[in-house]
Tab-separated table of C-alpha atoms and ligand atoms in Angstrom:
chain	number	residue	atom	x	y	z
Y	30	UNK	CA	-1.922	-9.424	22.459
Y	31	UNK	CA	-4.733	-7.480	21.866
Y	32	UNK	CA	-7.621	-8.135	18.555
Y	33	UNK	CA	-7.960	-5.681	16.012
Y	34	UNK	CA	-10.685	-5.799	13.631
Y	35	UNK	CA	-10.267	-3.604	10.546
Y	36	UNK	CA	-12.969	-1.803	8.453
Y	37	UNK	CA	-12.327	-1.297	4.943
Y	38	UNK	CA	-14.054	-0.044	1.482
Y	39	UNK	CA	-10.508	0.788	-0.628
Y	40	UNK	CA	-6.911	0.764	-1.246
Y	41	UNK	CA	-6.408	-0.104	2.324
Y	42	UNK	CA	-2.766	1.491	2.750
Y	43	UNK	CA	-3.444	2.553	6.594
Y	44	UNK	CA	-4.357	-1.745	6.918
Y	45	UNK	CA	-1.512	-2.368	5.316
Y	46	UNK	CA	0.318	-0.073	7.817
Y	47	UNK	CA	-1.176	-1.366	10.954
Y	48	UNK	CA	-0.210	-5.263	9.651
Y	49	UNK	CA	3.300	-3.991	8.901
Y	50	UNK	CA	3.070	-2.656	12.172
Y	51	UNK	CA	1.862	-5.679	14.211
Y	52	UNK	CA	4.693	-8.097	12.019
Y	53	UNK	CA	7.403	-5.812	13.166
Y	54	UNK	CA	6.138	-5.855	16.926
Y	55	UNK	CA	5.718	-1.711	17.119
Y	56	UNK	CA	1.583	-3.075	17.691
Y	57	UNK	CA	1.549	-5.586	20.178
Y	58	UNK	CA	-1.295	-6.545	18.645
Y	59	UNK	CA	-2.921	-8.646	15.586
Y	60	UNK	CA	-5.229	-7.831	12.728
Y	61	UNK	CA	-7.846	-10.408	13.623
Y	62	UNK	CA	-10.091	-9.777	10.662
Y	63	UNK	CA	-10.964	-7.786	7.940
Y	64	UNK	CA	-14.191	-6.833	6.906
Y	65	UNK	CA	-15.345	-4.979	3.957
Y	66	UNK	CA	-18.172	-4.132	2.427
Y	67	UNK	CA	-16.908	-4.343	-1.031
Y	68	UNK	CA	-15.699	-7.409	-2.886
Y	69	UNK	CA	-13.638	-5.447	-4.982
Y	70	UNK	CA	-11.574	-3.611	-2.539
Y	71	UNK	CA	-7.671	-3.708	-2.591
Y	72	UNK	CA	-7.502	-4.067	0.902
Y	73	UNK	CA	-8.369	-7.629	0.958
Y	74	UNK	CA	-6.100	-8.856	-0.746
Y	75	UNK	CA	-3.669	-7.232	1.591
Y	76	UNK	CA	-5.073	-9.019	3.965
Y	77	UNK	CA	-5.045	-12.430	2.107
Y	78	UNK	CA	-1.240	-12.280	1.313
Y	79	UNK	CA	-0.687	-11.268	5.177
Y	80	UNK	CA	-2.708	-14.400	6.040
Y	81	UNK	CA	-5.648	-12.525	7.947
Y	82	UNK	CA	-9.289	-13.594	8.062
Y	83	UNK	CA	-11.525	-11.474	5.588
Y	84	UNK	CA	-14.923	-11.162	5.319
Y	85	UNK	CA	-17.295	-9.430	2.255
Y	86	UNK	CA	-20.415	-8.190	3.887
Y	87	UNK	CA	-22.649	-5.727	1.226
Y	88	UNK	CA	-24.147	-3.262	3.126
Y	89	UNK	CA	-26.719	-3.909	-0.467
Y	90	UNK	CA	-27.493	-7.333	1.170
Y	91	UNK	CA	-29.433	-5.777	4.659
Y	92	UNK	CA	-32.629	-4.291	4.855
Y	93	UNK	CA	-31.632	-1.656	6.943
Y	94	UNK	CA	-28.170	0.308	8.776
Y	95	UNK	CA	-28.850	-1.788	11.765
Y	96	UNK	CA	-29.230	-5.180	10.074
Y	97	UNK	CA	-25.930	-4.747	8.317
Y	98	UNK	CA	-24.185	-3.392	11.653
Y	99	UNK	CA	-25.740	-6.890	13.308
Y	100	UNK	CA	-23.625	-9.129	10.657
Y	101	UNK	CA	-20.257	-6.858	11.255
Y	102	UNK	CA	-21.086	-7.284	15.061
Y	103	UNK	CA	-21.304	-11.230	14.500
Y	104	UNK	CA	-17.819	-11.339	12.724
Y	105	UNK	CA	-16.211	-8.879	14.945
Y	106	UNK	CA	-17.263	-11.209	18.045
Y	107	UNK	CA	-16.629	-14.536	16.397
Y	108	UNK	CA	-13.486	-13.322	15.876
Y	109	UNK	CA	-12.648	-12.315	19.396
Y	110	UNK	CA	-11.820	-8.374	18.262
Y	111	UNK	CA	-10.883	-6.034	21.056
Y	112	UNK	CA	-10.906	-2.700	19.029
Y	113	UNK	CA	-12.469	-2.044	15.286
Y	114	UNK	CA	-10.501	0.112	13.613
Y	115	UNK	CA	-12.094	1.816	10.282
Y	116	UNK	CA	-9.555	1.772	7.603
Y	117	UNK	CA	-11.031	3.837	4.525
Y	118	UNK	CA	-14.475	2.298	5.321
Y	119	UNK	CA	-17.188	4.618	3.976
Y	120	UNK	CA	-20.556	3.833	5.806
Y	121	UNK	CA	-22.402	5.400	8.541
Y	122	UNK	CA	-22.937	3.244	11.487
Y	123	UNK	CA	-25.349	2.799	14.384
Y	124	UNK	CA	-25.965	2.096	17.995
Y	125	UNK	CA	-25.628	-1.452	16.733
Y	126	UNK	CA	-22.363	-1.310	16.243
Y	127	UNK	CA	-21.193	1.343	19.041
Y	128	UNK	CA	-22.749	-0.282	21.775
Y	129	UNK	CA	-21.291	-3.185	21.210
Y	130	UNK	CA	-17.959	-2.097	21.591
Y	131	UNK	CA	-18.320	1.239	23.543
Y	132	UNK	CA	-15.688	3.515	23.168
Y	133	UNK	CA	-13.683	0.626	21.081
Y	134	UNK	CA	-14.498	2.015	17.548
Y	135	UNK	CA	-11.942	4.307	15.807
Y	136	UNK	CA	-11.753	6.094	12.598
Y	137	UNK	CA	-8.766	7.950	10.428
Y	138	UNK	CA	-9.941	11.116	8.798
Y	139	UNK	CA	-7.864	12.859	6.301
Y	140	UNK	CA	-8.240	16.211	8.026
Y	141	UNK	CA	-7.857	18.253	11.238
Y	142	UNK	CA	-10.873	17.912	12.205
Y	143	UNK	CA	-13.781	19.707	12.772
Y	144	UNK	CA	-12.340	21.088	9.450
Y	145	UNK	CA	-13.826	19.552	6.617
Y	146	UNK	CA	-15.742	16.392	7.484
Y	147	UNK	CA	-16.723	14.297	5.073
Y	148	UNK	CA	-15.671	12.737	1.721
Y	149	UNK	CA	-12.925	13.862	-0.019
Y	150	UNK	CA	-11.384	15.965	2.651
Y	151	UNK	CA	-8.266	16.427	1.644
Y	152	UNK	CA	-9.333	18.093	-1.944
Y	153	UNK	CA	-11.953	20.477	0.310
Y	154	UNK	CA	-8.570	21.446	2.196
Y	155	UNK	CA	-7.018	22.116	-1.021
Y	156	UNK	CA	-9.239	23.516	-2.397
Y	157	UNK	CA	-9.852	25.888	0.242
Y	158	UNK	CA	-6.567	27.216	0.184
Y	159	UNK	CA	-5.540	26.299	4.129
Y	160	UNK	CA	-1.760	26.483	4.539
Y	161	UNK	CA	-1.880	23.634	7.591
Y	162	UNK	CA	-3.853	20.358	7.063
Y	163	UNK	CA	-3.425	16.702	8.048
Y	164	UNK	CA	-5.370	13.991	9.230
Y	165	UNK	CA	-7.314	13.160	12.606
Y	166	UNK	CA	-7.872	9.357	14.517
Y	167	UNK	CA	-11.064	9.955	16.824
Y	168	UNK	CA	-13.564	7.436	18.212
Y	169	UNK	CA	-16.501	6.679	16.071
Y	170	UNK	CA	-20.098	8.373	17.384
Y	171	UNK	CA	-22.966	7.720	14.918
Y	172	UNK	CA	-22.570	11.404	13.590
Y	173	UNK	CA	-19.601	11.569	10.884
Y	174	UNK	CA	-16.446	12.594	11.423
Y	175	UNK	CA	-17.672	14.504	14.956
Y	176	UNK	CA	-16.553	11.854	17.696
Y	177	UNK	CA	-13.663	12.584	20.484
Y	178	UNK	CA	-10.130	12.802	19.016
Y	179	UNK	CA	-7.853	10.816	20.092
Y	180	UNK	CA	-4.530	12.027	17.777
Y	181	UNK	CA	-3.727	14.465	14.878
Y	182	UNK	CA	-0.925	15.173	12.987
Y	183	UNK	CA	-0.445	18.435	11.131
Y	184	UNK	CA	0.940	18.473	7.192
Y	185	UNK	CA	1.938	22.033	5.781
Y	186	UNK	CA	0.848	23.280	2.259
Y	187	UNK	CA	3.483	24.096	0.018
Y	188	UNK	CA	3.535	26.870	-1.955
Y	189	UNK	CA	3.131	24.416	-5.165
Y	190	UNK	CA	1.624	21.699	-3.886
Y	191	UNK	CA	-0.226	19.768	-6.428
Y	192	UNK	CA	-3.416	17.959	-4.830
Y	193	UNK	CA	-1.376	14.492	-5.392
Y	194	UNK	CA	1.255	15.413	-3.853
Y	195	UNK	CA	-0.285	16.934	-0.807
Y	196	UNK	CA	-2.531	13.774	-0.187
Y	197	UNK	CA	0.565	11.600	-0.538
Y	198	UNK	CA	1.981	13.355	2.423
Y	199	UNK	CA	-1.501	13.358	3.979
Y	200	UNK	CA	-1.472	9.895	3.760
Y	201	UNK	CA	2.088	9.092	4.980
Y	202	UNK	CA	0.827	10.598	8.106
Y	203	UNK	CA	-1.837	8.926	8.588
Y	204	UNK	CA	-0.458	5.631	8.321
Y	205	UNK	CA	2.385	6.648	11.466
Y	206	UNK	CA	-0.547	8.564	13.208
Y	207	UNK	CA	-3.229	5.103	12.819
Y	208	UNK	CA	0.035	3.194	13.783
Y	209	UNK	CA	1.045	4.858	16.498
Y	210	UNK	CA	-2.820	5.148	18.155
Y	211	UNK	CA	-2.977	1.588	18.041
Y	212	UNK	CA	0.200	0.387	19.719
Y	213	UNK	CA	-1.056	2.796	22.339
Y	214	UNK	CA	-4.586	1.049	22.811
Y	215	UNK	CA	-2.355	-2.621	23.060
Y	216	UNK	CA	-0.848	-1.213	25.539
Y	217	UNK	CA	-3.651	0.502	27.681
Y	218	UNK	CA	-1.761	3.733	27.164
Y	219	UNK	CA	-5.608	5.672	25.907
Y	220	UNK	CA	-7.365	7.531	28.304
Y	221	UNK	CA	-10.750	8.812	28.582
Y	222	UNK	CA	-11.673	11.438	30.407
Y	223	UNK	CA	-15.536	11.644	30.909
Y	224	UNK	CA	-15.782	14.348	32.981
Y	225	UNK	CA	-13.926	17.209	30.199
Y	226	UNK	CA	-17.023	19.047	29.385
Y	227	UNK	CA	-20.790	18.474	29.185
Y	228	UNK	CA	-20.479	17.189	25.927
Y	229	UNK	CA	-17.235	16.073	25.279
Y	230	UNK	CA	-14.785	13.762	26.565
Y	231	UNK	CA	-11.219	14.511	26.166
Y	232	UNK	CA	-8.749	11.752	25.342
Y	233	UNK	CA	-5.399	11.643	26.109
Y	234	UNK	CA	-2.568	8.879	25.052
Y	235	UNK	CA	-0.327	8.604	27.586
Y	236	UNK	CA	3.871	8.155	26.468
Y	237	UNK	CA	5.317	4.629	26.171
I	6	GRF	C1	-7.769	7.560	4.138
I	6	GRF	O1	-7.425	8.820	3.626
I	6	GRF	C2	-8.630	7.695	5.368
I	6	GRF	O2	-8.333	8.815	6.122
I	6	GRF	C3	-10.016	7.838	4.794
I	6	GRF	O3	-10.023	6.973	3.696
I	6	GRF	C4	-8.698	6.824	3.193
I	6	GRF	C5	-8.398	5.358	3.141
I	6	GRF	O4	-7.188	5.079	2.509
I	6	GRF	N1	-11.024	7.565	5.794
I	6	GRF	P1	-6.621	3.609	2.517
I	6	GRF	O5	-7.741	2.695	1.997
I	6	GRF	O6	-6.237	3.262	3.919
I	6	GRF	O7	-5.461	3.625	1.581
């Protein structure tokens, strides 16, 4: 049974997907611990009722990126995590982090990426009038939103789509795409193919 370790700053509705996910046995896996670097956040109390291990860390509290990377690293290892899984978490990392679990760190994005990056991506979508958007799972490089991607799932616009509605649906498929990326790391069904181009490696997730 592989260790996740979940990221979170919010709501946490793709956590609470992934722990539905590992109750009903679709992840053989377990959320090991959830970290977050606001007390406030939803998501731990998600956590709490599911009976998972949570941790407050303020980035506020660190001198520096690195410092605060060095006290996720500490939990993440105490706690025996495999793969760290950002859930809604909204800070940059470093080398700290990434080295430390090499090609282990993921992210959900609520775009096809490389289209808008960034916060609030699914109002840039809208906004922008695309008639196709959706959401992305890559691995995490220190750049945002840039690293290899692993999944994506496309969500049409309507013709009267509110904004609400559209990130409703955005979010309903992010919580089957995040699922369905992580039963496939428990089960060593990600591949990484180093050798893709110069600059990028390809990923592929094999069928169960
Ligand atoms: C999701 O849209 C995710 O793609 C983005 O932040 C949001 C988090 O939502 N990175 P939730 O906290 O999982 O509900």
């Amino acid at each position: 049974m592989s260790r996740l370790g979940v990221l979170v700053s919010g709501n946490g509705s793709n956590l609470q997907a992934l722990i539905d996910a590992c109750a009903s046995g679709r992840i053989k896996g377990s959320v090991a611990v959830v970290i977050s670097n606001r007390a406030d956040a939803y998501a731990l109390e998600r956590a709490s009722k599911a009976g998972i291990a949570t941790q407050v860390l303020s980035h506020k509290a660190y001198p520096s990126r690195e410092a605060f990377d060095a006290a996720i690293v500490e939990v993440l290892r105490r706690e025996r995590v495999e793969w760290v899984l950002f859930a809604g978490f909204m800070r940059l990392v470093t080398p700290v982090l990434l080295d430390a679990f090499p090609d282990r760190v993921l992210n959900i994005h609520p775009s096809l990426l490389p289209a808008f990056p960034g916060v609030d991506a699914g109002r840039q979508a809208f906004e922008y009038g695309v008639k196709q958007t959706g959401c992305t799972v890559h691995l995490v490089t220190h750049e945002m939103d840039t690293g290899p991607i692993i999944a994506q799932t496309a969500v049409a616009v309507r013709e009267d789509d509110s904004l609400d509605a559209l990130m409703q649906r955005i979010h309903a498929a992010e919580h089957q795409t995040y699922v369905a990326v992580a039963a496939a790391l428990c089960e060593g069904r990600i591949e990484l193919d180093h050798s893709f181009t110069r600059a990028r490696v390809r990923v592929r997730v094999r069928e169960s």
